[in-house]
Short mmCIF file of C-alpha atoms in Angstrom, two decimals:
data_model
loop_
_atom_site.label_atom_id
_atom_site.label_comp_id
_atom_site.label_asym_id
_atom_site.label_seq_id
_atom_site.Cartn_x
_atom_site.Cartn_y
_atom_site.Cartn_z
CA UNK A 1 -21.19 -3.53 14.79
CA UNK A 2 -24.56 -2.00 15.77
CA UNK A 3 -22.82 1.14 17.04
CA UNK A 4 -20.68 1.26 13.89
CA UNK A 5 -23.83 1.01 11.75
CA UNK A 6 -25.42 3.90 13.67
CA UNK A 7 -22.35 6.08 13.12
CA UNK A 8 -22.64 5.93 9.33
CA UNK A 9 -23.61 9.31 8.00
CA UNK A 10 -25.94 9.84 5.02
CA UNK A 11 -24.14 10.96 1.90
CA UNK A 12 -24.81 11.74 -1.73
CA UNK A 13 -22.96 8.72 -3.11
CA UNK A 14 -24.73 6.33 -5.39
CA UNK A 15 -26.27 3.56 -3.32
CA UNK A 16 -26.17 5.57 -0.07
CA UNK A 17 -23.51 5.60 2.61
CA UNK A 18 -20.48 3.36 2.21
CA UNK A 19 -19.57 1.23 5.20
CA UNK A 20 -15.88 1.03 6.05
CA UNK A 21 -14.75 -1.98 8.07
CA UNK A 22 -12.97 -1.48 11.37
CA UNK A 23 -9.79 -3.20 10.17
CA UNK A 24 -9.54 -0.71 7.29
CA UNK A 25 -9.72 2.22 9.73
CA UNK A 26 -6.79 1.09 11.90
CA UNK A 27 -3.98 2.30 9.53
CA UNK A 28 -5.56 5.78 9.29
CA UNK A 29 -4.69 6.29 12.96
CA UNK A 30 -1.81 3.83 13.47
CA UNK A 31 0.57 5.12 10.77
CA UNK A 32 0.57 8.83 11.84
CA UNK A 33 0.66 7.82 15.52
CA UNK A 34 3.67 5.55 15.03
CA UNK A 35 5.44 8.30 13.05
CA UNK A 36 4.89 10.86 15.81
CA UNK A 37 6.14 8.44 18.48
CA UNK A 38 9.19 7.58 16.38
CA UNK A 39 9.99 11.29 15.98
CA UNK A 40 10.56 11.85 19.69
CA UNK A 41 14.14 10.57 19.86
CA UNK A 42 16.69 8.33 18.16
CA UNK A 43 15.81 5.50 20.53
CA UNK A 44 12.09 5.84 19.72
CA UNK A 45 12.91 5.76 16.01
CA UNK A 46 14.84 2.50 16.38
CA UNK A 47 12.18 0.92 18.61
CA UNK A 48 9.29 1.84 16.29
CA UNK A 49 11.26 0.75 13.23
CA UNK A 50 11.82 -2.69 14.75
CA UNK A 51 8.43 -3.03 16.46
CA UNK A 52 6.18 -2.05 13.53
CA UNK A 53 6.70 -5.27 11.49
CA UNK A 54 6.11 -7.30 14.68
CA UNK A 55 2.91 -5.33 15.36
CA UNK A 56 1.61 -5.86 11.82
CA UNK A 57 2.43 -9.58 11.98
CA UNK A 58 0.67 -9.87 15.36
CA UNK A 59 -2.49 -8.22 14.01
CA UNK A 60 -2.45 -10.43 10.92
CA UNK A 61 -1.71 -13.67 12.77
CA UNK A 62 -4.30 -13.19 15.52
CA UNK A 63 -7.11 -11.24 13.82
CA UNK A 64 -6.78 -10.37 10.13
CA UNK A 65 -6.09 -13.88 8.84
CA UNK A 66 -9.56 -14.95 9.97
CA UNK A 67 -11.13 -12.44 7.57
CA UNK A 68 -11.71 -13.68 4.05
CA UNK A 69 -10.52 -10.38 2.62
CA UNK A 70 -9.25 -7.35 4.55
CA UNK A 71 -8.51 -3.77 3.47
CA UNK A 72 -5.99 -3.32 6.31
CA UNK A 73 -2.86 -3.62 4.17
CA UNK A 74 -4.29 -1.58 1.29
CA UNK A 75 -5.22 1.26 3.66
CA UNK A 76 -1.75 1.03 5.23
CA UNK A 77 -0.24 1.52 1.76
CA UNK A 78 -2.51 4.47 0.91
CA UNK A 79 -1.98 6.16 4.29
CA UNK A 80 1.80 5.77 4.06
CA UNK A 81 2.01 7.23 0.54
CA UNK A 82 -0.24 10.18 1.38
CA UNK A 83 1.62 10.91 4.59
CA UNK A 84 5.02 10.81 2.90
CA UNK A 85 3.81 13.11 0.13
CA UNK A 86 2.36 15.62 2.60
CA UNK A 87 5.51 15.65 4.74
CA UNK A 88 7.72 16.03 1.69
CA UNK A 89 5.77 18.87 0.07
CA UNK A 90 4.91 20.75 3.29
CA UNK A 91 8.10 20.36 5.35
CA UNK A 92 10.95 19.54 2.97
CA UNK A 93 10.27 21.52 -0.21
CA UNK A 94 9.89 24.90 1.61
CA UNK A 95 13.51 24.55 2.81
CA UNK A 96 14.48 25.55 -0.76
CA UNK A 97 17.20 22.88 -0.82
CA UNK A 98 15.49 20.95 -3.63
CA UNK A 99 15.43 22.07 -7.26
CA UNK A 100 12.03 22.33 -9.02
CA UNK A 101 13.20 19.70 -11.50
CA UNK A 102 14.00 17.28 -8.68
CA UNK A 103 10.60 17.82 -7.08
CA UNK A 104 8.87 17.37 -10.45
CA UNK A 105 10.69 14.09 -11.10
CA UNK A 106 9.74 12.84 -7.63
CA UNK A 107 6.07 13.74 -8.15
CA UNK A 108 6.04 12.03 -11.57
CA UNK A 109 7.39 8.82 -10.01
CA UNK A 110 4.82 8.93 -7.19
CA UNK A 111 1.93 9.59 -9.57
CA UNK A 112 3.23 6.88 -11.91
CA UNK A 113 3.29 4.38 -9.05
CA UNK A 114 -0.24 5.34 -7.98
CA UNK A 115 -1.59 5.06 -11.53
CA UNK A 116 0.05 1.67 -12.11
CA UNK A 117 -1.22 0.44 -8.74
CA UNK A 118 -4.74 1.58 -9.59
CA UNK A 119 -4.61 -0.16 -12.97
CA UNK A 120 -3.35 -3.31 -11.25
CA UNK A 121 -6.39 -3.31 -8.98
CA UNK A 122 -8.84 -2.40 -11.75
CA UNK A 123 -7.65 -5.20 -14.03
CA UNK A 124 -7.72 -7.68 -11.16
CA UNK A 125 -11.27 -6.64 -10.18
CA UNK A 126 -12.36 -6.95 -13.81
CA UNK A 127 -11.04 -10.51 -13.96
CA UNK A 128 -12.71 -11.33 -10.63
CA UNK A 129 -16.06 -9.99 -11.86
CA UNK A 130 -15.78 -12.02 -15.05
CA UNK A 131 -15.02 -15.10 -12.99
CA UNK A 132 -18.01 -14.48 -10.74
CA UNK A 133 -20.24 -14.10 -13.81
CA UNK A 134 -18.97 -17.32 -15.35
CA UNK A 135 -19.70 -19.29 -12.18
CA UNK A 136 -23.26 -19.67 -13.42
CA UNK A 137 -22.11 -21.87 -16.32
CA UNK A 138 -22.97 -25.51 -16.40
CA UNK A 139 -20.22 -27.90 -15.42
CA UNK A 140 -19.90 -29.19 -18.95
CA UNK A 141 -19.48 -25.77 -20.54
CA UNK A 142 -16.21 -23.97 -21.13
CA UNK A 143 -12.77 -25.46 -21.57
CA UNK A 144 -9.97 -26.52 -19.28
CA UNK A 145 -9.92 -28.48 -16.06
CA UNK A 146 -12.75 -28.36 -13.55
CA UNK A 147 -12.03 -26.25 -10.48
CA UNK A 148 -13.37 -28.05 -7.43
CA UNK A 149 -13.88 -24.76 -5.57
CA UNK A 150 -15.50 -22.64 -8.28
CA UNK A 151 -17.36 -25.65 -9.69
CA UNK A 152 -16.61 -24.45 -13.21
CA UNK A 153 -14.05 -25.15 -15.89
CA UNK A 154 -11.05 -22.83 -15.62
CA UNK A 155 -8.53 -22.16 -18.42
CA UNK A 156 -5.18 -23.96 -18.34
CA UNK A 157 -2.52 -22.51 -15.98
CA UNK A 158 -5.27 -20.95 -13.84
CA UNK A 159 -5.09 -21.06 -10.05
CA UNK A 160 -7.95 -20.54 -7.63
CA UNK A 161 -7.53 -17.71 -5.12
CA UNK A 162 -9.62 -18.19 -1.99
CA UNK A 163 -9.47 -14.43 -1.24
CA UNK A 164 -10.64 -13.28 -4.67
CA UNK A 165 -12.94 -16.33 -4.89
CA UNK A 166 -12.16 -16.96 -8.53
CA UNK A 167 -9.54 -18.58 -10.76
CA UNK A 168 -6.69 -16.31 -11.90
CA UNK A 169 -4.80 -17.06 -15.11
CA UNK A 170 -1.03 -17.40 -14.54
CA UNK A 171 -1.47 -16.32 -10.94
CA UNK A 172 1.74 -15.21 -9.24
CA UNK A 173 0.38 -14.52 -5.74
CA UNK A 174 -2.20 -12.45 -3.86
CA UNK A 175 -0.71 -9.05 -3.05
CA UNK A 176 -2.07 -7.98 0.34
CA UNK A 177 -0.70 -4.43 0.02
CA UNK A 178 -2.82 -3.84 -3.11
CA UNK A 179 -5.57 -6.26 -2.07
CA UNK A 180 -5.69 -8.10 -5.39
CA UNK A 181 -4.23 -11.08 -7.23
CA UNK A 182 -1.28 -10.66 -9.59
CA UNK A 183 -1.68 -12.59 -12.82
CA UNK A 184 -1.42 -12.30 -16.58
CA UNK A 185 -4.06 -9.53 -16.69
CA UNK A 186 -2.17 -7.07 -14.48
CA UNK A 187 1.42 -8.30 -14.14
CA UNK A 188 2.87 -5.51 -16.31
CA UNK A 189 1.02 -2.83 -14.36
CA UNK A 190 2.18 -4.38 -11.10
CA UNK A 191 5.82 -4.38 -12.21
CA UNK A 192 5.40 -0.75 -13.29
CA UNK A 193 3.99 0.07 -9.86
CA UNK A 194 6.99 -1.57 -8.18
CA UNK A 195 9.45 0.26 -10.45
CA UNK A 196 7.93 3.74 -10.01
CA UNK A 197 7.44 3.20 -6.27
CA UNK A 198 11.02 2.03 -5.72
CA UNK A 199 12.43 5.04 -7.58
CA UNK A 200 10.10 7.44 -5.74
CA UNK A 201 10.89 6.06 -2.28
CA UNK A 202 14.67 5.87 -2.79
CA UNK A 203 14.93 9.24 -4.55
CA UNK A 204 12.49 10.95 -2.19
CA UNK A 205 14.26 9.58 0.88
CA UNK A 206 17.61 10.83 -0.42
CA UNK A 207 16.20 14.29 -1.18
CA UNK A 208 14.57 14.46 2.23
CA UNK A 209 17.56 13.35 4.30
CA UNK A 210 20.08 15.47 2.39
CA UNK A 211 17.79 18.49 2.91
CA UNK A 212 17.13 18.19 6.63
CA UNK A 213 20.45 16.57 7.61
CA UNK A 214 24.07 17.60 7.06
CA UNK A 215 24.98 16.05 3.67
CA UNK A 216 28.31 15.14 2.12
CA UNK A 217 29.27 14.79 -1.53
CA UNK A 218 29.62 11.17 -2.66
CA UNK A 219 30.34 11.52 -6.38
CA UNK A 220 29.89 14.71 -8.41
CA UNK A 221 26.49 16.11 -7.45
CA UNK A 222 25.30 12.97 -5.63
CA UNK A 223 24.73 13.75 -1.94
CA UNK A 224 24.25 11.43 1.02
CA UNK A 225 23.20 12.30 4.59
CA UNK A 226 26.04 12.49 7.10
CA UNK A 227 24.68 13.65 10.48
CA UNK A 228 20.97 13.85 11.36
CA UNK A 229 21.27 14.43 15.12
CA UNK A 230 20.12 18.08 14.90
CA UNK A 231 16.85 17.06 13.24
CA UNK A 232 15.38 15.71 16.48
CA UNK A 233 15.05 19.25 17.85
CA UNK A 234 12.25 20.04 15.33
CA UNK A 235 9.27 17.68 15.15
CA UNK A 236 8.12 18.72 11.66
CA UNK A 237 11.46 17.70 10.14
CA UNK A 238 12.12 14.55 12.11
#
């Protein structure tokens, strides 16, 4: 940690340099490295596809779960989205197999998912800050049942999150991939994020594979990939 502190560079941000934890830096190198290894052959693709969830679970079970709050999963999400966007726009779109309207629709879905995800985090952080401010209240003030952890009265249907360290109204669960709690304040934005992201990933994957692989017509103008064996001869496509 001393070496990491020495490596921080001065910057013009408000409050000085921002320290980034080591666990948050791992996805910045792991995601591109795993993608490059998986691109070497079909066998490597299968092995990496099966081993990546095991690797993430191993890191979480043995290291990350001991941290009160980690940015590992959030950085994994951000790195994955950025990498997929760069690969799509730099390698797939120049093949001229995708219509401008298709690319525009894909970008709108990606941007929509990012915006909804950002609003989900912002609303959750706002609720957490309000909860931290209200922790200074006397035990008799406020309404609702007394939370034994916060030592303050929380509203009905509120649940204490040990990661956010506050009570969340109508809490669904703590989303590790967005690093925030999902509750009544951000549930709609979270569902919007899931919807836009699902459309973007499914549609973008179909556009990518039908552009770099040999496609076949399913119904009308709907294409599906048929044979992708030739892709492994060019690293930028695979």
